[in-house]
Coordinates of N, CA and C in Angstrom, one line a residue:
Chain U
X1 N -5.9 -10.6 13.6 CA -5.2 -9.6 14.5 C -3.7 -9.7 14.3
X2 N -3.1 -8.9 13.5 CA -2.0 -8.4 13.8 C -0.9 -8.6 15.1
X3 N -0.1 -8.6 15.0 CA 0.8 -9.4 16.0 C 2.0 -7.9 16.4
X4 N 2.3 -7.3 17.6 CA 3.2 -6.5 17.6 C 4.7 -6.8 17.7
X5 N 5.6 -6.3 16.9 CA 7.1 -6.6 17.1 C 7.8 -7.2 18.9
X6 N 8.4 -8.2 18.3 CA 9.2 -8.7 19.3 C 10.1 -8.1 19.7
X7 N 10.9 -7.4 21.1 CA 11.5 -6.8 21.5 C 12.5 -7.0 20.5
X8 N 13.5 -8.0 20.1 CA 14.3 -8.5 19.4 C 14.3 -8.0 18.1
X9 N 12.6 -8.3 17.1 CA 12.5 -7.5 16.2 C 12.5 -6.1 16.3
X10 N 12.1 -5.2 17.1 CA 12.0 -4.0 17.1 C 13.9 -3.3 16.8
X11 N 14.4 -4.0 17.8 CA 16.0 -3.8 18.1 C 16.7 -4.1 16.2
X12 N 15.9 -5.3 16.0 CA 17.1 -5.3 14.7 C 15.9 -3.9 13.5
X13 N 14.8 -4.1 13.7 CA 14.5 -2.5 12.9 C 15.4 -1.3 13.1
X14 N 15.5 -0.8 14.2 CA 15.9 0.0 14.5 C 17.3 0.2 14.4
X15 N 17.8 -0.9 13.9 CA 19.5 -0.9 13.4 C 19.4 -0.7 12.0
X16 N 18.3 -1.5 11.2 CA 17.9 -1.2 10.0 C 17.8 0.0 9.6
X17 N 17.3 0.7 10.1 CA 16.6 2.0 9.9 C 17.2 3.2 10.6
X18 N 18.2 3.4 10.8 CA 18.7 4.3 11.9 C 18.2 5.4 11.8
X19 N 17.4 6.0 11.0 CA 17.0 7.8 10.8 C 15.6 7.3 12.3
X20 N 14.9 6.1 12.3 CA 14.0 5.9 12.8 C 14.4 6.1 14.5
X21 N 13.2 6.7 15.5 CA 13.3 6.5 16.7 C 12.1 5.8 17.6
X22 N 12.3 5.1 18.3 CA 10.9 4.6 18.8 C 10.5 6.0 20.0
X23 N 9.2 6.0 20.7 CA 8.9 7.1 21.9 C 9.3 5.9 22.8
X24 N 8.7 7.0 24.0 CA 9.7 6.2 25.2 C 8.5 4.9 25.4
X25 N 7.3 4.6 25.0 CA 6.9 3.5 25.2 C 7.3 2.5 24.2
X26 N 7.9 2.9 22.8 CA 7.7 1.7 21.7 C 6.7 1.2 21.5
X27 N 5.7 2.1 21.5 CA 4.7 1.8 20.5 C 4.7 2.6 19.4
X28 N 5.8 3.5 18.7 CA 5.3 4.3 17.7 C 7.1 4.7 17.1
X29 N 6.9 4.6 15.7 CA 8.3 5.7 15.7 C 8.4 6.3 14.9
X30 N 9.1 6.9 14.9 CA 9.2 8.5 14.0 C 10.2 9.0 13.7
X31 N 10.2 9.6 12.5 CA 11.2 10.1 11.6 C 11.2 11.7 11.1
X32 N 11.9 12.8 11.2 CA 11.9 14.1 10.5 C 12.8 13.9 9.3
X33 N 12.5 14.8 8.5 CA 12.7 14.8 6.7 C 12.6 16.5 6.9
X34 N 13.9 16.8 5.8 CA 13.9 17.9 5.2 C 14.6 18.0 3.8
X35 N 13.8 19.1 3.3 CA 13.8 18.6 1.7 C 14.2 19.8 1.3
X36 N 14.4 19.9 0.1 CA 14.6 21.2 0.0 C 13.8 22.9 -0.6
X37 N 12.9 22.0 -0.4 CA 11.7 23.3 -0.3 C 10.1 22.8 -0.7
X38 N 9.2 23.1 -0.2 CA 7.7 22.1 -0.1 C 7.6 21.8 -1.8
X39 N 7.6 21.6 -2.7 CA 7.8 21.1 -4.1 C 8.2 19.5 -3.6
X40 N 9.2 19.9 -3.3 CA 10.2 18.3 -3.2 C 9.2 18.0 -1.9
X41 N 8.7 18.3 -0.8 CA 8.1 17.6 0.3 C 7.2 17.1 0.3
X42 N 6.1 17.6 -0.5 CA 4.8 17.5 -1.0 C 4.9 16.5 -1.9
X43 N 5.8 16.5 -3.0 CA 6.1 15.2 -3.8 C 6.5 13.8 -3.0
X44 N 7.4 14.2 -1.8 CA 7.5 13.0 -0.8 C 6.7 12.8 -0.8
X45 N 5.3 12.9 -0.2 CA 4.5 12.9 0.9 C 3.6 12.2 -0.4
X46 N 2.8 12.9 -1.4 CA 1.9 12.0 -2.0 C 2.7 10.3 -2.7
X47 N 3.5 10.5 -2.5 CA 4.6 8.7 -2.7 C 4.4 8.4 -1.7
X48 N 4.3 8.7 -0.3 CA 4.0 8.4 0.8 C 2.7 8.0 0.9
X49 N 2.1 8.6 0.5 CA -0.2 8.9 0.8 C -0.7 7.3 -0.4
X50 N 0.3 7.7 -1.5 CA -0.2 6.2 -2.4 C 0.1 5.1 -1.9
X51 N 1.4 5.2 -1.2 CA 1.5 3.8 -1.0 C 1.1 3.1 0.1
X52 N 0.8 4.4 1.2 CA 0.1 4.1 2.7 C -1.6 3.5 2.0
X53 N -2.0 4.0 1.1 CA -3.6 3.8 0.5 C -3.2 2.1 0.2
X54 N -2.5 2.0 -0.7 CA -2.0 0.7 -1.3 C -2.3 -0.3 0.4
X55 N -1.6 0.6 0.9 CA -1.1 -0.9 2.2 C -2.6 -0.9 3.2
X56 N -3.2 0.0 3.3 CA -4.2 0.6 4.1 C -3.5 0.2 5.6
X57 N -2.5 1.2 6.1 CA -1.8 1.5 6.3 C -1.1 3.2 6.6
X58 N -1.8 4.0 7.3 CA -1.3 5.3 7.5 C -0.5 6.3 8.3
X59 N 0.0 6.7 7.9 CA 1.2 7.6 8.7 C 0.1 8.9 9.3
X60 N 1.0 9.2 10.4 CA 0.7 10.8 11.1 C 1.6 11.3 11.2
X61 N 1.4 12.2 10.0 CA 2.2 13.2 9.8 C 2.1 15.2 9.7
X62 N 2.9 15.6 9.9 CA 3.0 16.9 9.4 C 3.5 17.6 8.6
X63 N 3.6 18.5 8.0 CA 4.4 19.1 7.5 C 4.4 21.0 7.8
X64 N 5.7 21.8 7.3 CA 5.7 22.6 7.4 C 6.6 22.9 6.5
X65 N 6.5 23.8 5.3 CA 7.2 24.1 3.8 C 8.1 23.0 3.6
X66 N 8.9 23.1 4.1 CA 10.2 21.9 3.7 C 10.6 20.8 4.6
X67 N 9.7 20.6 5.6 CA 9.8 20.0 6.3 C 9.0 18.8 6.9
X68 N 9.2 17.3 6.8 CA 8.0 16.5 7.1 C 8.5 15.7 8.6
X69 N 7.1 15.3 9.6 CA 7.4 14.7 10.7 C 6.8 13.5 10.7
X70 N 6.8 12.4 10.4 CA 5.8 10.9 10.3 C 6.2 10.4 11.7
X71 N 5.4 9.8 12.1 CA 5.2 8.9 13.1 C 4.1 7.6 12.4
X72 N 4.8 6.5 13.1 CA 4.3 5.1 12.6 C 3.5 4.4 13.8
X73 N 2.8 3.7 13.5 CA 2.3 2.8 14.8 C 1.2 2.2 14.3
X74 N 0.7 1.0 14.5 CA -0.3 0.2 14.3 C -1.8 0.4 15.5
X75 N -2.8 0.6 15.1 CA -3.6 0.9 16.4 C -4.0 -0.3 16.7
X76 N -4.6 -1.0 16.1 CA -5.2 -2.4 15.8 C -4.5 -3.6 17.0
X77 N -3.0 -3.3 17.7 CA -1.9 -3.9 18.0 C -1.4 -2.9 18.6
X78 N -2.2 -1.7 18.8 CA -1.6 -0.6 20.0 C -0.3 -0.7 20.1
X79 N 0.0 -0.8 18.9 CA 1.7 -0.6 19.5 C 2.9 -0.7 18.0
X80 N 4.0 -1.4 17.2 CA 4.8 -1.5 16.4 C 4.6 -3.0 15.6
X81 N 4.2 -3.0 14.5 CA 4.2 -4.1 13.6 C 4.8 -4.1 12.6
X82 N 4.9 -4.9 11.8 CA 5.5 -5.7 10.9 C 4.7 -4.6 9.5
X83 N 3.9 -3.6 9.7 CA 3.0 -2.9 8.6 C 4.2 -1.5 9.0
X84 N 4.4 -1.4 10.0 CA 4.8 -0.1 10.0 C 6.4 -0.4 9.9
X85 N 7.1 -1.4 9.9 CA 8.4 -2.1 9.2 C 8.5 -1.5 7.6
X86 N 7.5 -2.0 7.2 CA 7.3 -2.4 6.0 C 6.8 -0.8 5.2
X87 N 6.1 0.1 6.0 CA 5.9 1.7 5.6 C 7.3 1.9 5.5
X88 N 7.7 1.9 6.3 CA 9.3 3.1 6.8 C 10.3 2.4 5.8
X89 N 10.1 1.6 5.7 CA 11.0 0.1 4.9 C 11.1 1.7 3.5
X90 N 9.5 1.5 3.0 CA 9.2 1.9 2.0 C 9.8 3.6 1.8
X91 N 9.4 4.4 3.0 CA 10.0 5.5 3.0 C 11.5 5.9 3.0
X92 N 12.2 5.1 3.6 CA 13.7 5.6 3.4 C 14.2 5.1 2.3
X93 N 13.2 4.4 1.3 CA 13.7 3.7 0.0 C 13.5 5.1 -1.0
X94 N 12.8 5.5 -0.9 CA 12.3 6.6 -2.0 C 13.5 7.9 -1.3
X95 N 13.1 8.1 -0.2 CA 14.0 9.3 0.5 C 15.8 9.2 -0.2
X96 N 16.0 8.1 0.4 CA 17.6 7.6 -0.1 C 17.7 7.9 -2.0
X97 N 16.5 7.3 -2.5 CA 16.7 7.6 -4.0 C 16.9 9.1 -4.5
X98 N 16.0 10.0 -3.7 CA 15.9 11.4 -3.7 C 17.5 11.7 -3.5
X99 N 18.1 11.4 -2.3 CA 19.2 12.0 -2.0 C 20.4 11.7 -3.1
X100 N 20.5 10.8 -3.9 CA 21.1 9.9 -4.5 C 20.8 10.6 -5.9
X101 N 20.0 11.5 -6.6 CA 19.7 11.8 -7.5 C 21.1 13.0 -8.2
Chain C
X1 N 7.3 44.5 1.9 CA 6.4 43.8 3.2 C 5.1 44.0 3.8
X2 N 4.8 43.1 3.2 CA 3.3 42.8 3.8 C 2.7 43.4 5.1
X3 N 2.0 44.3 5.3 CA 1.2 44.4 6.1 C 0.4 43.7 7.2
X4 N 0.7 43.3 8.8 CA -0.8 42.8 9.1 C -2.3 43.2 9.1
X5 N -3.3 42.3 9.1 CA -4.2 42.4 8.9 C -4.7 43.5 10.1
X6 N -5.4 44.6 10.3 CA -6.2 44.9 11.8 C -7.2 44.7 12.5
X7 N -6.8 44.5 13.2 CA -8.0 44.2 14.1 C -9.4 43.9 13.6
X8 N -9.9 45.2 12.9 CA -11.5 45.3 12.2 C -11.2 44.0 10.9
X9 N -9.7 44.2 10.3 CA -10.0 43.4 9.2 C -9.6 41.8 9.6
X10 N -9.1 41.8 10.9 CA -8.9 40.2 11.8 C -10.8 40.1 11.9
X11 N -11.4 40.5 12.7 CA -12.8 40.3 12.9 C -13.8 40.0 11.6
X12 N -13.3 40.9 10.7 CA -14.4 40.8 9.5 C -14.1 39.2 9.0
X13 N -12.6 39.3 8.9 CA -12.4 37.7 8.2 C -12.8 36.7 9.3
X14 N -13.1 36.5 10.5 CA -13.4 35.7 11.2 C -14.8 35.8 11.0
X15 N -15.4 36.8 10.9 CA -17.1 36.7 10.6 C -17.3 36.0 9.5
X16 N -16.5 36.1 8.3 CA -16.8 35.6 6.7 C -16.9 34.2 7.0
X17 N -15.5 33.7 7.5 CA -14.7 32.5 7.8 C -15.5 32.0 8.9
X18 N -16.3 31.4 9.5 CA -16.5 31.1 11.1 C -15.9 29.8 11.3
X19 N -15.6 29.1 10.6 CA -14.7 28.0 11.0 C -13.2 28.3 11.5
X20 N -13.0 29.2 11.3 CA -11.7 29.2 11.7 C -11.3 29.7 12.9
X21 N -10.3 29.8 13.4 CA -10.7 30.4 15.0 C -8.4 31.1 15.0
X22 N -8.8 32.5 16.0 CA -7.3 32.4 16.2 C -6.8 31.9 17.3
X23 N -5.0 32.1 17.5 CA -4.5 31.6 18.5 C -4.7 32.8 19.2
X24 N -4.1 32.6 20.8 CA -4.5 33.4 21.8 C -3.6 34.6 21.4
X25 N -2.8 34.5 20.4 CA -1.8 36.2 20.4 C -2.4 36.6 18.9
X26 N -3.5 35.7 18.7 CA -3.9 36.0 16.8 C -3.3 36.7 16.0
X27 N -2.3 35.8 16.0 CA -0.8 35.5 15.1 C -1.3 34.5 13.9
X28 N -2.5 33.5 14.1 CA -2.1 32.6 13.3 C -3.6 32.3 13.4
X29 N -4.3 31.7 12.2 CA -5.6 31.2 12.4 C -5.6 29.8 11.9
X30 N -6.4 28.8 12.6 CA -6.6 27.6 12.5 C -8.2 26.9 12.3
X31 N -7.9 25.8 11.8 CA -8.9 25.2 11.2 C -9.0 23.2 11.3
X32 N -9.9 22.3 11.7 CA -9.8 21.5 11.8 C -10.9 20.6 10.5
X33 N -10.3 19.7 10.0 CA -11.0 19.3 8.7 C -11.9 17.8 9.3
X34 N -13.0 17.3 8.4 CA -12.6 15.3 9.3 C -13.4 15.5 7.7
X35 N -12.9 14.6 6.9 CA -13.2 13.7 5.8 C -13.9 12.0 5.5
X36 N -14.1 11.7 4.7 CA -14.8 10.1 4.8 C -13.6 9.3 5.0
X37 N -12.5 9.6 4.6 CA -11.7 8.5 5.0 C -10.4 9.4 4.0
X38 N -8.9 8.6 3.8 CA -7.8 9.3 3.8 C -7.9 9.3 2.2
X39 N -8.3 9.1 1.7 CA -8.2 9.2 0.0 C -9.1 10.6 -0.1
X40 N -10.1 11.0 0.6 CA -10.6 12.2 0.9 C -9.6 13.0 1.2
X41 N -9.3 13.0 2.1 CA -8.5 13.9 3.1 C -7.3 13.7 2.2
X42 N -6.3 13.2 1.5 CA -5.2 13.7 1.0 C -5.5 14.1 -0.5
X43 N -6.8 13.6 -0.6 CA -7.1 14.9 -2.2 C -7.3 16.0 -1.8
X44 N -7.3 16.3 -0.7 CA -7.9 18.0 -0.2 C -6.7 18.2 -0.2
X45 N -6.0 17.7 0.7 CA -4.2 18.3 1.1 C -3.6 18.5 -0.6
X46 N -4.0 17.8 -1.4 CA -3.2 18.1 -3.0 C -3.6 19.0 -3.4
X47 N -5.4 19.4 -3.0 CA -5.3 21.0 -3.9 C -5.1 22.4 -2.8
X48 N -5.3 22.2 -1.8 CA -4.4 23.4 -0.9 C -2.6 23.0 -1.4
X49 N -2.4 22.1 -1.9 CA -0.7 22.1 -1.6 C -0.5 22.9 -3.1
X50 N -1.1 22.6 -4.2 CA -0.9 22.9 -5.0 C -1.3 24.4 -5.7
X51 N -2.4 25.0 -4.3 CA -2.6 26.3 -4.7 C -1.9 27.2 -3.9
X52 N -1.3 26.6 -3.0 CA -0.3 27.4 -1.8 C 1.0 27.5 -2.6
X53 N 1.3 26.3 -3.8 CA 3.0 26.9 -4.1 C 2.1 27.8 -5.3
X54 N 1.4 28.0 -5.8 CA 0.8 29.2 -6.9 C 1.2 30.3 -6.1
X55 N 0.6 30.4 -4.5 CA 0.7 31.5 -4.2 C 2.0 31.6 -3.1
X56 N 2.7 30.8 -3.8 CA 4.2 30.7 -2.6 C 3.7 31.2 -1.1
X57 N 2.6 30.5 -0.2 CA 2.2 30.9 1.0 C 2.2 29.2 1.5
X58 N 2.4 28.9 2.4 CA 2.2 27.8 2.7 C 1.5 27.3 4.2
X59 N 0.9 26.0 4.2 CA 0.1 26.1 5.1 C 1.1 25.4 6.3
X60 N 1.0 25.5 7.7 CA 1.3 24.9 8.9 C 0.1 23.4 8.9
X61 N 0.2 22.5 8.3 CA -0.6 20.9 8.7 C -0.2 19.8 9.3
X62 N -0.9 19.0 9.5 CA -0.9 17.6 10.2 C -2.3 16.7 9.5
X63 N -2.1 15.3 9.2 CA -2.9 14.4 8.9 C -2.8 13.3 9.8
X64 N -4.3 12.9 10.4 CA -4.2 11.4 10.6 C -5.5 10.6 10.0
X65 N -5.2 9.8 8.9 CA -6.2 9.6 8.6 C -7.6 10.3 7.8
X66 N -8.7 10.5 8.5 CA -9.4 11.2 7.6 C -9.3 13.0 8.2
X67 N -8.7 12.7 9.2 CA -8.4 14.4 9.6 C -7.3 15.2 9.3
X68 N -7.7 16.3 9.1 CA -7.0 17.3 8.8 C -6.6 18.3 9.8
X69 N -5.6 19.3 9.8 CA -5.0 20.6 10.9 C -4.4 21.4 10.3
X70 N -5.0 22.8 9.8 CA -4.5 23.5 9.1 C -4.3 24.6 10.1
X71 N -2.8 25.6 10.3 CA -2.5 26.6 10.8 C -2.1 27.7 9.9
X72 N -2.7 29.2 9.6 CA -1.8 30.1 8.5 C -1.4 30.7 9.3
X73 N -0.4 31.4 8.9 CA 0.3 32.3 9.8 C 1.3 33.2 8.5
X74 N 1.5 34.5 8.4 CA 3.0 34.9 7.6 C 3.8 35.2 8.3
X75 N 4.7 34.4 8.2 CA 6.5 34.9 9.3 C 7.0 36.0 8.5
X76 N 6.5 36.1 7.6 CA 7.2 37.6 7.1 C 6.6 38.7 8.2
X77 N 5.6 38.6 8.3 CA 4.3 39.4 9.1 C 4.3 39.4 10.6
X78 N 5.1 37.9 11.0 CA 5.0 37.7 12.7 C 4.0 37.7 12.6
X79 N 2.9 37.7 12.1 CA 1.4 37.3 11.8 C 0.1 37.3 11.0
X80 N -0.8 37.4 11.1 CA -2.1 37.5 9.8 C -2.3 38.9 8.8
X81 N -2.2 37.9 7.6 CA -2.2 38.9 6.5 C -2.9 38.4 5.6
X82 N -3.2 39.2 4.7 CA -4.2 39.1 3.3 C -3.9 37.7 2.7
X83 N -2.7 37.5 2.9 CA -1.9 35.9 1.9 C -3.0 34.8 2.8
X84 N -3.1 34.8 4.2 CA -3.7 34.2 5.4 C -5.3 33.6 4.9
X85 N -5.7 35.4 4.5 CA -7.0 34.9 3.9 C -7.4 34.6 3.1
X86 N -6.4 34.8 1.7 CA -6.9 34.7 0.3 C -7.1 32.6 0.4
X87 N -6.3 32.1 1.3 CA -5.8 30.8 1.3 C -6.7 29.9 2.1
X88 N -7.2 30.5 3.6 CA -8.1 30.0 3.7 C -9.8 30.4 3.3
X89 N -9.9 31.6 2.5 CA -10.8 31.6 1.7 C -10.5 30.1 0.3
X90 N -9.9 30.1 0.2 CA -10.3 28.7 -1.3 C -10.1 27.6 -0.4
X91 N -9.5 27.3 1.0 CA -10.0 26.0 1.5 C -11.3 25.7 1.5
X92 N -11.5 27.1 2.2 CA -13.4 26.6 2.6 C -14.0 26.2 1.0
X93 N -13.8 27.5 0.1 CA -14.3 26.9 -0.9 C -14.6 25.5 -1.5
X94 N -13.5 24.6 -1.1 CA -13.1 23.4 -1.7 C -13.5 22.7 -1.1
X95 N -13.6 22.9 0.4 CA -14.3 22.1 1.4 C -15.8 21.9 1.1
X96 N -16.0 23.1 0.4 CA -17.9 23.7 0.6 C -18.0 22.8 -0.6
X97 N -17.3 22.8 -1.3 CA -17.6 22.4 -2.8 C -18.1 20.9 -2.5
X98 N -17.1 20.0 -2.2 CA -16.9 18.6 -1.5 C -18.1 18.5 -0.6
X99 N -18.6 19.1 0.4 CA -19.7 19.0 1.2 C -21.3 19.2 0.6
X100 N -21.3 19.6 -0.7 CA -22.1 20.1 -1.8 C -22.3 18.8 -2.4
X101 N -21.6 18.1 -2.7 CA -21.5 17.0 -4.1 C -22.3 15.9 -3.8

């Protein structure tokens, strides 16, 4: 069983991560992305879909042409772990390299 | 500019299509998927993504896991058009295909 973030840890993610917001319970958090047109979003997203498979590990997400909404959360731990650290970790790594290009 | 669909030709495609159902101003037709699990369900999402930028129409979705939420709609149109159908006509197909195997 999976262990959920320590109020403490959640607080230094969320400094980590600033694009990230928790909901008003903290069990979940979530990030919007806009790209520049579904080519580039869709390319997000399957870098997203392999490496969520890799971790077994999945985002809920949506999209709309150029636009993506992920939400994180662990069910297993009803609530924020150290797996969904470690997604978003992974997402703003690729995102930032995109923007950086 | 695209045409909306009428009425007789909103009904016919819903008779073809029965999975799909409209919204209450049927503006937009929708569709719900459930897969064996997400390596299912995001190879489906790759080949609608990939046949939606062919036909520069793109879909309104959401994933969690092995489910799917597909919405079409043309904002060119403020609502359902031939682009609508031709798109969720090869879903189903791809679905049927998949359900076939």
């Amino acid at each position: 069983m999976i262990e959920k973030l320590t109020a403490n840890e959640l607080t230094a993610l969320l400094n980590e991560l600033p694009g990230w917001k928790t909901d008003d319970s903290a069990t979940s958090i979530h990030r919007s992305f806009k790209f520049a047109d579904f080519n580039e979003a869709f390319g997000f997203m399957t870098r997203v879909a392999i490496k969520a498979q890799e971790m077994d590990h999945h985002p809920e997400w949506s999209n709309v042409y150029n636009k993506v909404e992920i939400t994180l959360s662990t069910h297993e731990a009803k609530g924020l772990t150290s797996r969904d650290a470690k997604l978003a970790r992974f997402i703003d790594s690729i995102t930032k390299t995109s923007a950086d290009a």
